[in-house]
Tab-separated table of C-alpha atoms in Angstrom:
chain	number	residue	atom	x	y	z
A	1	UNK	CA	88.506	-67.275	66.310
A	2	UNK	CA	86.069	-65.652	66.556
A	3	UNK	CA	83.327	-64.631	63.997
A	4	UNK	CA	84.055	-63.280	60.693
A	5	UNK	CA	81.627	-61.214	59.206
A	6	UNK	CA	81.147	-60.376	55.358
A	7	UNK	CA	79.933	-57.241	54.309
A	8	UNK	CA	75.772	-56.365	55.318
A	9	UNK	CA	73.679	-57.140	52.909
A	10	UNK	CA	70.204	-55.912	52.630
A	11	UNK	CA	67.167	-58.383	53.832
A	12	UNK	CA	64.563	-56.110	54.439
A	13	UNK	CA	63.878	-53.267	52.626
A	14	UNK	CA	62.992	-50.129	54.615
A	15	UNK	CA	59.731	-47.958	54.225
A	16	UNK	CA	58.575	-44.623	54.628
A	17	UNK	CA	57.181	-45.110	57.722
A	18	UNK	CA	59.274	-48.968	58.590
A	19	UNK	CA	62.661	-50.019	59.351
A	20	UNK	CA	64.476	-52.113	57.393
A	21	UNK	CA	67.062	-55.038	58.267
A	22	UNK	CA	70.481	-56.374	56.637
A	23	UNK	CA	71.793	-58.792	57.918
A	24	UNK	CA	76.194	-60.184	57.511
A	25	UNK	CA	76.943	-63.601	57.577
A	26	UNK	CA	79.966	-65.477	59.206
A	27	UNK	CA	82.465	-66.763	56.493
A	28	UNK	CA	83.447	-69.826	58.982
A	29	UNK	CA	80.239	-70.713	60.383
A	30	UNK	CA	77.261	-69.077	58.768
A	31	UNK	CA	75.747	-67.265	62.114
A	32	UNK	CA	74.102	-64.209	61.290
A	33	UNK	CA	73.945	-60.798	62.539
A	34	UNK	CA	71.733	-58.260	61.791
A	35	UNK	CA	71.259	-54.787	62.457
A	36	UNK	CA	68.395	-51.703	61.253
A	37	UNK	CA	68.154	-49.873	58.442
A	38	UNK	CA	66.459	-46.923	59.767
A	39	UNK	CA	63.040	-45.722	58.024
A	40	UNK	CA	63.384	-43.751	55.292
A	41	UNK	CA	60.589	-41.025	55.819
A	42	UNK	CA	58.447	-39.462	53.484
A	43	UNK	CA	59.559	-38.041	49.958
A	44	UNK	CA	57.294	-35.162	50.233
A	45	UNK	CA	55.422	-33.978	46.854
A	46	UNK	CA	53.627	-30.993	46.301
A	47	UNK	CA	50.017	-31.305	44.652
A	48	UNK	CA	49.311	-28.107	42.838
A	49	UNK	CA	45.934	-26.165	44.254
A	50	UNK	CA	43.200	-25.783	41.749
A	51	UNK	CA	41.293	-22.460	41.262
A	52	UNK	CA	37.966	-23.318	41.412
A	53	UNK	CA	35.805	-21.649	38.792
A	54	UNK	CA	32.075	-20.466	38.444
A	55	UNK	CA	30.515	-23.841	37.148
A	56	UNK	CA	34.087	-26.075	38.554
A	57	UNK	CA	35.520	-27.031	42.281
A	58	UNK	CA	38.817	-26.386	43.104
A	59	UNK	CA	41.184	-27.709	45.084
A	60	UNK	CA	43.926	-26.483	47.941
A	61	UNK	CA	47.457	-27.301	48.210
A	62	UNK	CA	48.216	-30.244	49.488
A	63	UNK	CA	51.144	-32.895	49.717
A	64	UNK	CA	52.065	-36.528	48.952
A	65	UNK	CA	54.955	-38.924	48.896
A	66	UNK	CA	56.432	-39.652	45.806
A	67	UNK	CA	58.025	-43.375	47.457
A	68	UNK	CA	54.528	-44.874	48.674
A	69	UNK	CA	51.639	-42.325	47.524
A	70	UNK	CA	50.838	-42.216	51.289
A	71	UNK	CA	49.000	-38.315	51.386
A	72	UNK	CA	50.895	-36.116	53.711
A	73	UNK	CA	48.300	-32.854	53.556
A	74	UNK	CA	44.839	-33.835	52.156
A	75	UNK	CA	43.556	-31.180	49.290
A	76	UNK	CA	40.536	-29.620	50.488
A	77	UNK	CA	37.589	-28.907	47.796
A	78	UNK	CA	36.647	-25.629	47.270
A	79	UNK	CA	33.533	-24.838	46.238
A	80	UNK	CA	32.180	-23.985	42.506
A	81	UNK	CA	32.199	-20.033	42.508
A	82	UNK	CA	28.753	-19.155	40.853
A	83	UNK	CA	28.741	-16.501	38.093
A	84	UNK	CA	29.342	-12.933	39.007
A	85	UNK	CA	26.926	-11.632	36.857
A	86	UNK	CA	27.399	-7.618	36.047
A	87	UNK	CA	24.655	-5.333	35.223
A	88	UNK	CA	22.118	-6.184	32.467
A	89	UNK	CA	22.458	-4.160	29.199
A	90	UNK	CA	19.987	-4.082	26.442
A	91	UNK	CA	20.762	-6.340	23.576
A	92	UNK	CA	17.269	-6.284	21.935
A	93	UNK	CA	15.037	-3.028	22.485
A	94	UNK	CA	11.129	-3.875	22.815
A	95	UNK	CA	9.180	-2.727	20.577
A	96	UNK	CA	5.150	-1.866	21.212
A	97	UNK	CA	4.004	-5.114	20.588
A	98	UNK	CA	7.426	-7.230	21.010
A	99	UNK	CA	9.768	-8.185	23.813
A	100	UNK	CA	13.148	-7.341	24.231
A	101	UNK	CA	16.229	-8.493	25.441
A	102	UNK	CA	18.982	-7.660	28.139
A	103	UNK	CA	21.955	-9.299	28.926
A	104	UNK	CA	24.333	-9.921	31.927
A	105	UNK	CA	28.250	-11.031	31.550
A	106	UNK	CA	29.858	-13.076	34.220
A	107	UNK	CA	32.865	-11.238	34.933
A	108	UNK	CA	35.006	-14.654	35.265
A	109	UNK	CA	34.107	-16.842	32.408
A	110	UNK	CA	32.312	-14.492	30.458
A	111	UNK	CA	29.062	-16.783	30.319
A	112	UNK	CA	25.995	-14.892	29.474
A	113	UNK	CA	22.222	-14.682	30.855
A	114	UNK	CA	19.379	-12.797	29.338
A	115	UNK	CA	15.867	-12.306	30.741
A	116	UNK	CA	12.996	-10.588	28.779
A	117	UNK	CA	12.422	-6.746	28.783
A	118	UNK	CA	8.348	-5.787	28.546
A	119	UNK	CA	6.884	-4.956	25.406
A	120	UNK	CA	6.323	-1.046	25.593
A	121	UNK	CA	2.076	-1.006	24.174
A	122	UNK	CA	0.835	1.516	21.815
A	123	UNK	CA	1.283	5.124	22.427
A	124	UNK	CA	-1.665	6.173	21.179
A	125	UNK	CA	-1.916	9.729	18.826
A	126	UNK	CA	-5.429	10.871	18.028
A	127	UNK	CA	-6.232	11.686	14.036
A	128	UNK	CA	-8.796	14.764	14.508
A	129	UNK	CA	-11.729	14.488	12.710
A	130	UNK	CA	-11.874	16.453	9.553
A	131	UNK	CA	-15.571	17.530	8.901
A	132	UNK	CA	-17.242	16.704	5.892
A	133	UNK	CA	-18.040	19.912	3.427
A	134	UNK	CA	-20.943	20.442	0.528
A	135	UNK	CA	-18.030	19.085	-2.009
A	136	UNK	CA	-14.888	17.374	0.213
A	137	UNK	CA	-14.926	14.290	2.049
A	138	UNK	CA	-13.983	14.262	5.656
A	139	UNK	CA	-13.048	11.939	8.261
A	140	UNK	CA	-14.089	10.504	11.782
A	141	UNK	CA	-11.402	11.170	14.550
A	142	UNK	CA	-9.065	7.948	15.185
A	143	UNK	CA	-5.710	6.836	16.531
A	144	UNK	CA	-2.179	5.944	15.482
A	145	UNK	CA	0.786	4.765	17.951
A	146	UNK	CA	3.728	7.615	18.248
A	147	UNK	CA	6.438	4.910	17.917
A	148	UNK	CA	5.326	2.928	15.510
A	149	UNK	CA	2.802	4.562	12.933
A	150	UNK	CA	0.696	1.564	13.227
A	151	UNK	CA	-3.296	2.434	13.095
A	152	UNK	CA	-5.000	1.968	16.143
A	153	UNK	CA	-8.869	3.192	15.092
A	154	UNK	CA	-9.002	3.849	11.208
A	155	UNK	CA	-10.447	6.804	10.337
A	156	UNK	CA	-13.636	6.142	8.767
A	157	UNK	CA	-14.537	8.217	5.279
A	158	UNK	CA	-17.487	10.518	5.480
A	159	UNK	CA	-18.906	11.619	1.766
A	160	UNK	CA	-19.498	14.938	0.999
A	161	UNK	CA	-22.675	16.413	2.328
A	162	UNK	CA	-23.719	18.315	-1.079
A	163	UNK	CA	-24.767	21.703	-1.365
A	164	UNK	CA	-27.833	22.355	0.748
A	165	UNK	CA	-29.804	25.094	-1.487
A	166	UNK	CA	-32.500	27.180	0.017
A	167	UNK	CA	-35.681	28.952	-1.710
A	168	UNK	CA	-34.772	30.103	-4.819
A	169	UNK	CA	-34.681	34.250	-4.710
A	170	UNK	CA	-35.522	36.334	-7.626
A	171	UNK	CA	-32.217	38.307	-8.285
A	172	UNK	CA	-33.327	39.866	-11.760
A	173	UNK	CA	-36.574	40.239	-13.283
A	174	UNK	CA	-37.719	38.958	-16.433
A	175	UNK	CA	-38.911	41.481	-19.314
A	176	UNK	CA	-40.950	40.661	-22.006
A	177	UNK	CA	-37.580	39.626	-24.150
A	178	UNK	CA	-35.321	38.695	-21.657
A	179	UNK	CA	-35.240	35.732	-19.122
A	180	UNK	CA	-34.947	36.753	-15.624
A	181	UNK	CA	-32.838	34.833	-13.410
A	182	UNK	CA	-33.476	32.961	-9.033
A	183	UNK	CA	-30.509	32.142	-7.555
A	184	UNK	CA	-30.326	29.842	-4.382
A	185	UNK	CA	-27.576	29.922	-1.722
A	186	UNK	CA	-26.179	26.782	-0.266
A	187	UNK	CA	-26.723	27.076	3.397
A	188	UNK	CA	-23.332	25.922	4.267
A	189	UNK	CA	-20.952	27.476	2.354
């Protein structure tokens, strides 16, 4: 008769990368036959690339397959980028006797770094001395800072010298009813 085959039914599964196998039985005499079910190949899936950032690694394109997770095209890392710092602007200004501050942006991620800017010093003025007269007080010489009016050498007080009188002179004679009068000059003014 002959053998009469049912309809193929499935025994082996196939894989990605395997064949399968179904096999039909005989209705009279249960022999088998089989035959291949052929691989089913890859379901490829894309994996996004990652942009790697200044302080992050990123990643490149790469594939796998959605069916068994096998990976099809590995991601490569990329390395982290480093900040791209710009030029340094002043964000504190020094003083004379304090630092100041500058400031760089990254021009990715907008992170920040700062480094110190010198104090300035003293820019030093000098007070003239003011001389000392018979009736006015003077000063000695000394020194302020342009920038910041602080005193660098106070200016010491000198007192007045006083009048420095010389021989008294004669300037009108006395009579026998009147008083006569000496008058003596100060030597300095």
């Amino acid at each position: 008769l002959g053998h009469d085959y049912g309809d193929y039914v499935q025994t082996k599964a196939p894989t990605c990368t395997a064949k399968g196998t179904e096999t039909a039985t005989c209705s009279r005499c249960s022999n088998t036959t089989s035959r291949d079910i052929a691989a089913l190949g890859h379901s490829p899936v894309t994996d996004k690339a990652v942009a790697a950032t200044c302080t992050a690694t990123g990643l490149t394109e790469g594939s796998h397959c959605s069916r068994c997770e096998a990976v099809l095209e590995e991601q490569e890392t990329i390395p982290a980028l480093g900040h791209d710092y710009g030029a340094y602007v002043q964000t504190k200004a020094p003083t004379c006797t304090a630092k100041g501050t500058e400031t760089a942006t990254c021009s990715r991620c907008s992170n920040t770094t700062s480094r110190d800017i010198a104090a300035l010093g003293h820019s030093p003025v000098t007070d003239k001395a003011v001389a000392a007269t018979c009736t006015a007080t003077g000063l000695t010489e000394g020194s302020h800072c342009s920038r910041c009016e602080a005193v660098l050498e106070e200016q010491e007080t000198i007192p007045a010298l006083g009048h420095d009188y010389g021989a008294y002179v004669q300037t009108k004679a006395p009579t026998c009813t009147a008083k006569g009068t000496e008058t003596a000059t100060c030597s300095r003014c």
